Structures are given as structure tokens and as C-alpha cells.
């Protein structure tokens, strides 16, 4: 839904006024499973990407907090650790995101994940899978910095003893995801344009060939939609990120608690 709603020059058959209308229209005209198209490639990359992401975050957060605040909770350490973890995470997830978004566009010519990968590789080269990597990092570094700082801040407020408390992890995760998602929507719109290379949108502002680079994407989005163009899909983005970050944190905190508890029991 987010990919479709961020389309800057959508096909008349793919114009939506709200998230609910978009979902209803896609299901009725393109089939029940259409909104989930490309999810398999995302799932394939998500496992290793998140493993590296949280491992790097925990290690760096502890090391930096010890240095900056002698073992205390440093918001600077949380932000820096989240930013560095993002570099590893996005190196895995960026190609998966390119494939997913191309398959989700209206009238997508790709029949399967493999067909999409082969066609993009043959027509545009390997670099196409990383065309939006710098943009992704430009977006995700502030996103993750805001996300981790907000999560840790919320934990200080509602779970000051930092015990395993599923409700506090879900609430903190959801709020952190919503705040970070809303703040970085303009960057996400630019990323979607770079990933999908919308022909209609680009030709309408006399751009031939491939659009690349964050600065060019920002200019093009403004030409096509003005200031409002930067916030296309903000509602869908927040709705998507809230449960996503809430689930990620609650699952992560559960396994952290479970494995730590199991380790302590073995020592005892």
C-alpha cells in the first residue's frame, strides 16, 4: 500500500485517497493476495539482517555507554549504535526492498521474485539493487537514531527498572516506530522514486534515462508534488511501522530475557 500511495504519477486505475480505499480497491481488482506480493523476498532477507542489526546494536550500545556515561543509559550511545547497526542491516535489505517495491507497483511486469532479479540484473546491472542504498542510509540512519533514542527514552519512563515487561516493550516499540516513521517520510518518498523509477513521473518532468542520487530525487519530488509530495503515504508508513517495531522489540526482548535467564540458570 505504501509503495502504491507514494507513486508520484500513478495510473488512473491506481489512484487512492486513503489506506482503506487503497486496500479495498487492490483486493477487489487485483486479488486477495496482491497486497502481500514480494513479501517472500523481504522475509528471506529479514532474518540475517535483523540478527546482525540487534547484535551490533547491543555490542555498540554497551561499549559506548560505558565510555560516555560509565555504564549508564546514554541517548547519544543509543543513537550512534542504532545508526551503525543500520549500515549492516541495509546492506542485506536494500536489494530485497528494490525487488519487493518493483513487484508491488501497479501493472508490474514481473511474474516472480527470480524473474524480477534476472530482468533488473540484465537490463540495469547489479548496481540497480543498490541505486537507493545511500538514500536508504540517509533515511534509515536518522530513522534508527530517532527510533532507538525514543524506545530507550520510553523504557526509562514506563519501565525504569528495565525488567522484562511485554506491555512496556510493545508500547515503547510502537511509539518509537510512529515517531521515527513520521519524521523520515520525505526521505522514504525519495527512496521509493529511486527504487521504482516511475516512467510516467520522470517523463512528465522531462527526465530521460535513470534517476539517481538523493539531491536529484528531492528536486524531482518537489517538481511533481510540492511540499505535500514529501508526505505522500505518511499515514500508511506510520500504520506499517507501529506494529512492525512493536513486534520486533517484543520478540527481541523476549528472546533476550529467555536466553539470559537460561544462561544464568545453567551457571547456577
CSV table of C-alpha atoms in Angstrom, one decimal:
chain,number,residue,atom,x,y,z
A,1,UNK,CA,0.0,0.0,0.0
A,2,UNK,CA,2.8,2.4,1.0
A,3,UNK,CA,4.6,1.9,-2.4
A,4,UNK,CA,1.4,2.5,-4.4
A,5,UNK,CA,0.4,5.6,-2.3
A,6,UNK,CA,3.8,7.1,-2.7
A,7,UNK,CA,3.6,6.8,-6.5
A,8,UNK,CA,4.0,10.4,-7.8
A,9,UNK,CA,2.3,9.9,-11.2
A,10,UNK,CA,0.0,6.9,-10.6
A,11,UNK,CA,-2.0,5.2,-13.3
A,12,UNK,CA,-5.7,6.5,-13.1
A,13,UNK,CA,-6.7,3.0,-12.0
A,14,UNK,CA,-4.2,3.1,-9.1
A,15,UNK,CA,-5.1,6.4,-7.5
A,16,UNK,CA,-6.2,6.2,-3.9
A,17,UNK,CA,-7.5,8.7,-1.3
A,18,UNK,CA,-6.9,6.6,1.8
A,19,UNK,CA,-5.2,3.5,3.1
A,20,UNK,CA,-8.6,1.7,3.5
A,21,UNK,CA,-9.7,2.7,-0.1
A,22,UNK,CA,-6.3,1.5,-1.5
A,23,UNK,CA,-6.5,-1.9,0.3
A,24,UNK,CA,-10.2,-2.4,-0.8
A,25,UNK,CA,-9.5,-1.4,-4.4
A,26,UNK,CA,-6.4,-3.6,-4.7
A,27,UNK,CA,-8.1,-6.6,-3.2
A,28,UNK,CA,-11.2,-6.2,-5.4
A,29,UNK,CA,-9.5,-5.5,-8.7
A,30,UNK,CA,-6.2,-7.4,-8.4
A,31,UNK,CA,-6.9,-10.3,-5.9
A,32,UNK,CA,-6.8,-11.0,-2.2
A,33,UNK,CA,-3.1,-11.8,-2.1
A,34,UNK,CA,-1.9,-8.8,-4.2
A,35,UNK,CA,-1.1,-6.5,-1.2
A,36,UNK,CA,1.4,-9.2,0.0
A,37,UNK,CA,3.2,-9.5,-3.3
A,38,UNK,CA,7.0,-9.5,-2.8
A,39,UNK,CA,6.8,-10.4,0.9
A,40,UNK,CA,8.7,-13.6,0.4
A,41,UNK,CA,11.9,-11.8,-0.6
A,42,UNK,CA,11.5,-9.5,2.4
A,43,UNK,CA,11.2,-12.4,4.7
A,44,UNK,CA,14.3,-14.1,3.2
A,45,UNK,CA,16.5,-11.1,3.9
A,46,UNK,CA,14.9,-10.1,7.2
A,47,UNK,CA,16.4,-13.0,9.3
A,48,UNK,CA,20.1,-12.4,8.7
A,49,UNK,CA,19.6,-8.6,8.5
A,50,UNK,CA,17.9,-8.4,11.9
A,51,UNK,CA,20.4,-10.8,13.6
A,52,UNK,CA,23.3,-8.5,12.6
A,53,UNK,CA,21.3,-5.4,13.4
A,54,UNK,CA,20.5,-6.3,17.1
A,55,UNK,CA,23.8,-7.9,17.7
A,56,UNK,CA,25.7,-4.8,16.5
A,57,UNK,CA,23.3,-2.5,18.4
A,58,UNK,CA,23.7,-4.3,21.8
A,59,UNK,CA,27.5,-4.5,21.5
A,60,UNK,CA,28.0,-0.9,20.5
A,61,UNK,CA,25.4,0.5,22.9
A,62,UNK,CA,27.2,-1.2,25.8
A,63,UNK,CA,30.7,-0.1,24.7
A,64,UNK,CA,29.7,3.5,24.0
A,65,UNK,CA,27.5,3.8,27.2
A,66,UNK,CA,30.5,2.6,29.3
A,67,UNK,CA,32.7,5.2,27.6
A,68,UNK,CA,30.3,8.1,27.6
A,69,UNK,CA,28.3,7.6,30.8
A,70,UNK,CA,30.2,4.9,32.7
A,71,UNK,CA,27.6,2.2,32.3
A,72,UNK,CA,24.6,4.5,32.4
A,73,UNK,CA,22.0,4.9,29.6
A,74,UNK,CA,23.4,7.4,27.1
A,75,UNK,CA,21.0,8.6,24.4
A,76,UNK,CA,24.0,9.5,22.3
A,77,UNK,CA,25.3,6.0,22.6
A,78,UNK,CA,21.8,4.6,21.6
A,79,UNK,CA,21.6,6.8,18.6
A,80,UNK,CA,25.1,6.1,17.3
A,81,UNK,CA,24.8,2.3,18.0
A,82,UNK,CA,21.5,2.2,16.1
A,83,UNK,CA,23.0,4.2,13.2
A,84,UNK,CA,26.0,1.8,12.8
A,85,UNK,CA,23.7,-1.3,13.1
A,86,UNK,CA,21.7,0.2,10.2
A,87,UNK,CA,24.7,0.1,7.8
A,88,UNK,CA,24.9,-3.8,8.1
A,89,UNK,CA,21.1,-4.2,8.1
A,90,UNK,CA,20.6,-2.2,4.9
A,91,UNK,CA,23.4,-3.9,3.0
A,92,UNK,CA,21.2,-7.0,3.2
A,93,UNK,CA,17.8,-5.5,2.9
A,94,UNK,CA,18.3,-2.9,0.1
A,95,UNK,CA,18.2,-5.4,-2.8
A,96,UNK,CA,15.2,-7.1,-1.2
A,97,UNK,CA,13.4,-3.8,-1.0
A,98,UNK,CA,14.1,-3.0,-4.6
A,99,UNK,CA,12.6,-6.3,-5.8
A,100,UNK,CA,9.6,-6.0,-3.4
A,101,UNK,CA,8.7,-2.5,-4.5
A,102,UNK,CA,9.0,-3.3,-8.2
A,103,UNK,CA,6.7,-6.2,-7.8
A,104,UNK,CA,4.2,-4.1,-5.8
A,105,UNK,CA,3.8,-1.3,-8.4
A,106,UNK,CA,0.6,-1.2,-10.4
A,107,UNK,CA,0.8,-3.4,-13.6
A,108,UNK,CA,4.2,-4.7,-12.5
A,109,UNK,CA,5.7,-6.7,-15.4
A,110,UNK,CA,7.5,-9.2,-13.1
A,111,UNK,CA,5.8,-12.6,-12.6
A,112,UNK,CA,8.1,-13.8,-9.7
A,113,UNK,CA,10.9,-12.7,-7.5
A,114,UNK,CA,13.5,-14.6,-9.6
A,115,UNK,CA,12.1,-13.1,-12.8
A,116,UNK,CA,12.4,-9.6,-11.3
A,117,UNK,CA,16.0,-10.2,-10.1
A,118,UNK,CA,17.1,-11.6,-13.5
A,119,UNK,CA,15.4,-8.8,-15.5
A,120,UNK,CA,16.7,-6.0,-13.4
A,121,UNK,CA,20.2,-7.5,-13.4
A,122,UNK,CA,20.2,-8.0,-17.2
A,123,UNK,CA,18.6,-4.6,-18.1
A,124,UNK,CA,20.1,-2.3,-15.5
A,125,UNK,CA,23.1,-4.2,-14.0
A,126,UNK,CA,23.9,-5.2,-10.4
A,127,UNK,CA,24.2,-1.5,-9.3
A,128,UNK,CA,20.4,-1.2,-9.7
A,129,UNK,CA,19.9,-3.2,-6.5
A,130,UNK,CA,22.0,-0.6,-4.6
A,131,UNK,CA,20.9,2.6,-6.5
A,132,UNK,CA,19.0,3.8,-3.5
A,133,UNK,CA,21.5,2.5,-0.9
A,134,UNK,CA,22.9,5.9,0.0
A,135,UNK,CA,19.4,7.3,0.1
A,136,UNK,CA,18.3,4.3,2.2
A,137,UNK,CA,21.1,5.1,4.7
A,138,UNK,CA,20.3,8.8,4.6
A,139,UNK,CA,16.8,7.9,5.6
A,140,UNK,CA,17.5,4.9,7.9
A,141,UNK,CA,20.3,6.4,9.9
A,142,UNK,CA,18.1,9.3,11.2
A,143,UNK,CA,15.1,6.9,11.4
A,144,UNK,CA,17.1,4.4,13.5
A,145,UNK,CA,18.7,7.1,15.6
A,146,UNK,CA,15.2,8.5,16.4
A,147,UNK,CA,13.8,5.0,16.8
A,148,UNK,CA,16.3,3.7,19.3
A,149,UNK,CA,16.5,7.0,21.3
A,150,UNK,CA,12.7,7.1,21.5
A,151,UNK,CA,12.5,3.4,22.5
A,152,UNK,CA,15.1,3.8,25.3
A,153,UNK,CA,13.5,7.0,26.4
A,154,UNK,CA,10.1,5.4,26.6
A,155,UNK,CA,11.6,2.5,28.6
A,156,UNK,CA,13.0,4.9,31.1
A,157,UNK,CA,9.5,6.4,31.6
A,158,UNK,CA,7.3,3.3,31.8
A,159,UNK,CA,9.9,0.6,32.7
A,160,UNK,CA,12.6,2.3,34.7
A,161,UNK,CA,13.9,-0.9,36.3
A,162,UNK,CA,14.4,-2.3,32.8
A,163,UNK,CA,12.7,-5.6,33.6
A,164,UNK,CA,11.2,-7.9,31.0
A,165,UNK,CA,7.7,-6.4,30.6
A,166,UNK,CA,5.9,-7.3,27.4
A,167,UNK,CA,3.4,-4.5,27.5
A,168,UNK,CA,6.1,-1.8,28.0
A,169,UNK,CA,8.1,-3.2,25.1
A,170,UNK,CA,5.1,-3.2,22.8
A,171,UNK,CA,4.1,0.3,23.7
A,172,UNK,CA,7.6,1.7,23.6
A,173,UNK,CA,8.3,0.0,20.3
A,174,UNK,CA,5.0,1.2,18.7
A,175,UNK,CA,5.6,4.8,19.8
A,176,UNK,CA,9.3,4.8,18.7
A,177,UNK,CA,8.2,3.4,15.2
A,178,UNK,CA,5.5,6.0,14.8
A,179,UNK,CA,7.7,9.0,15.7
A,180,UNK,CA,10.6,7.8,13.5
A,181,UNK,CA,8.3,7.0,10.6
A,182,UNK,CA,6.6,10.3,10.5
A,183,UNK,CA,9.8,12.3,10.8
A,184,UNK,CA,11.5,10.4,7.9
A,185,UNK,CA,8.6,10.2,5.4
A,186,UNK,CA,10.1,12.7,2.9
A,187,UNK,CA,13.2,10.6,2.6
A,188,UNK,CA,11.1,7.5,2.1
A,189,UNK,CA,9.2,9.1,-0.8
A,190,UNK,CA,12.5,9.8,-2.5
A,191,UNK,CA,13.7,6.3,-1.9
A,192,UNK,CA,10.5,4.9,-3.5
A,193,UNK,CA,11.0,7.1,-6.6
A,194,UNK,CA,14.6,5.9,-6.9
A,195,UNK,CA,13.7,2.2,-6.5
A,196,UNK,CA,10.7,2.2,-8.8
A,197,UNK,CA,12.0,4.7,-11.5
A,198,UNK,CA,8.4,5.6,-12.4
A,199,UNK,CA,8.4,6.3,-16.1
A,200,UNK,CA,5.3,8.4,-16.2
A,201,UNK,CA,6.5,10.6,-13.3
A,202,UNK,CA,10.0,11.0,-14.7
A,203,UNK,CA,8.9,11.8,-18.3
A,204,UNK,CA,6.4,14.4,-17.1
A,205,UNK,CA,9.4,16.5,-15.8
A,206,UNK,CA,11.5,15.7,-18.9
A,207,UNK,CA,13.8,13.2,-17.3
A,208,UNK,CA,15.0,10.6,-19.6
A,209,UNK,CA,17.1,7.6,-18.6
A,210,UNK,CA,17.6,6.7,-14.9
A,211,UNK,CA,17.2,8.9,-11.9
A,212,UNK,CA,19.9,8.6,-9.3
A,213,UNK,CA,21.0,10.4,-6.2
A,214,UNK,CA,19.3,11.9,-3.2
A,215,UNK,CA,19.6,15.5,-4.3
A,216,UNK,CA,18.0,14.7,-7.7
A,217,UNK,CA,15.2,12.7,-6.1
A,218,UNK,CA,14.4,15.6,-3.7
A,219,UNK,CA,14.2,18.1,-6.6
A,220,UNK,CA,12.1,15.7,-8.7
A,221,UNK,CA,9.6,15.1,-5.8
A,222,UNK,CA,9.2,18.8,-5.3
A,223,UNK,CA,8.7,19.4,-9.0
A,224,UNK,CA,6.0,16.7,-9.1
A,225,UNK,CA,4.1,17.3,-5.8
A,226,UNK,CA,5.5,20.4,-4.0
A,227,UNK,CA,5.8,20.2,-0.2
A,228,UNK,CA,2.8,17.9,0.1
A,229,UNK,CA,4.6,15.4,-2.2
A,230,UNK,CA,7.2,14.7,0.5
A,231,UNK,CA,4.5,13.5,2.8
A,232,UNK,CA,2.6,11.2,0.5
A,233,UNK,CA,1.9,7.9,2.2
A,234,UNK,CA,2.7,9.2,5.7
A,235,UNK,CA,-0.4,7.6,7.2
A,236,UNK,CA,0.4,4.2,5.6
A,237,UNK,CA,4.0,4.5,6.7
A,238,UNK,CA,3.1,5.1,10.3
A,239,UNK,CA,0.4,2.4,10.3
A,240,UNK,CA,3.0,0.0,8.9
A,241,UNK,CA,5.9,0.9,11.2
A,242,UNK,CA,4.0,0.9,14.5
A,243,UNK,CA,3.1,-2.8,14.6
A,244,UNK,CA,6.4,-3.7,12.9
A,245,UNK,CA,8.6,-2.0,15.5
A,246,UNK,CA,6.3,-3.1,18.4
A,247,UNK,CA,6.6,-6.8,17.3
A,248,UNK,CA,10.3,-6.5,16.6
A,249,UNK,CA,11.1,-5.1,20.1
A,250,UNK,CA,8.7,-7.5,21.9
A,251,UNK,CA,10.2,-10.6,20.2
A,252,UNK,CA,13.7,-9.3,20.7
A,253,UNK,CA,13.2,-8.5,24.4
A,254,UNK,CA,11.6,-11.9,24.9
A,255,UNK,CA,14.5,-13.9,23.5
A,256,UNK,CA,17.0,-11.6,25.2
A,257,UNK,CA,15.2,-12.3,28.6
A,258,UNK,CA,14.8,-16.0,27.8
A,259,UNK,CA,18.4,-16.6,26.7
A,260,UNK,CA,19.8,-14.5,29.6
A,261,UNK,CA,17.6,-16.4,32.1
A,262,UNK,CA,18.6,-19.7,30.6
A,263,UNK,CA,22.3,-18.8,30.8
A,264,UNK,CA,22.0,-17.7,34.5
A,265,UNK,CA,20.2,-20.9,35.4
A,266,UNK,CA,22.9,-23.0,33.7
A,267,UNK,CA,25.6,-21.2,35.7
A,268,UNK,CA,23.7,-21.7,39.0
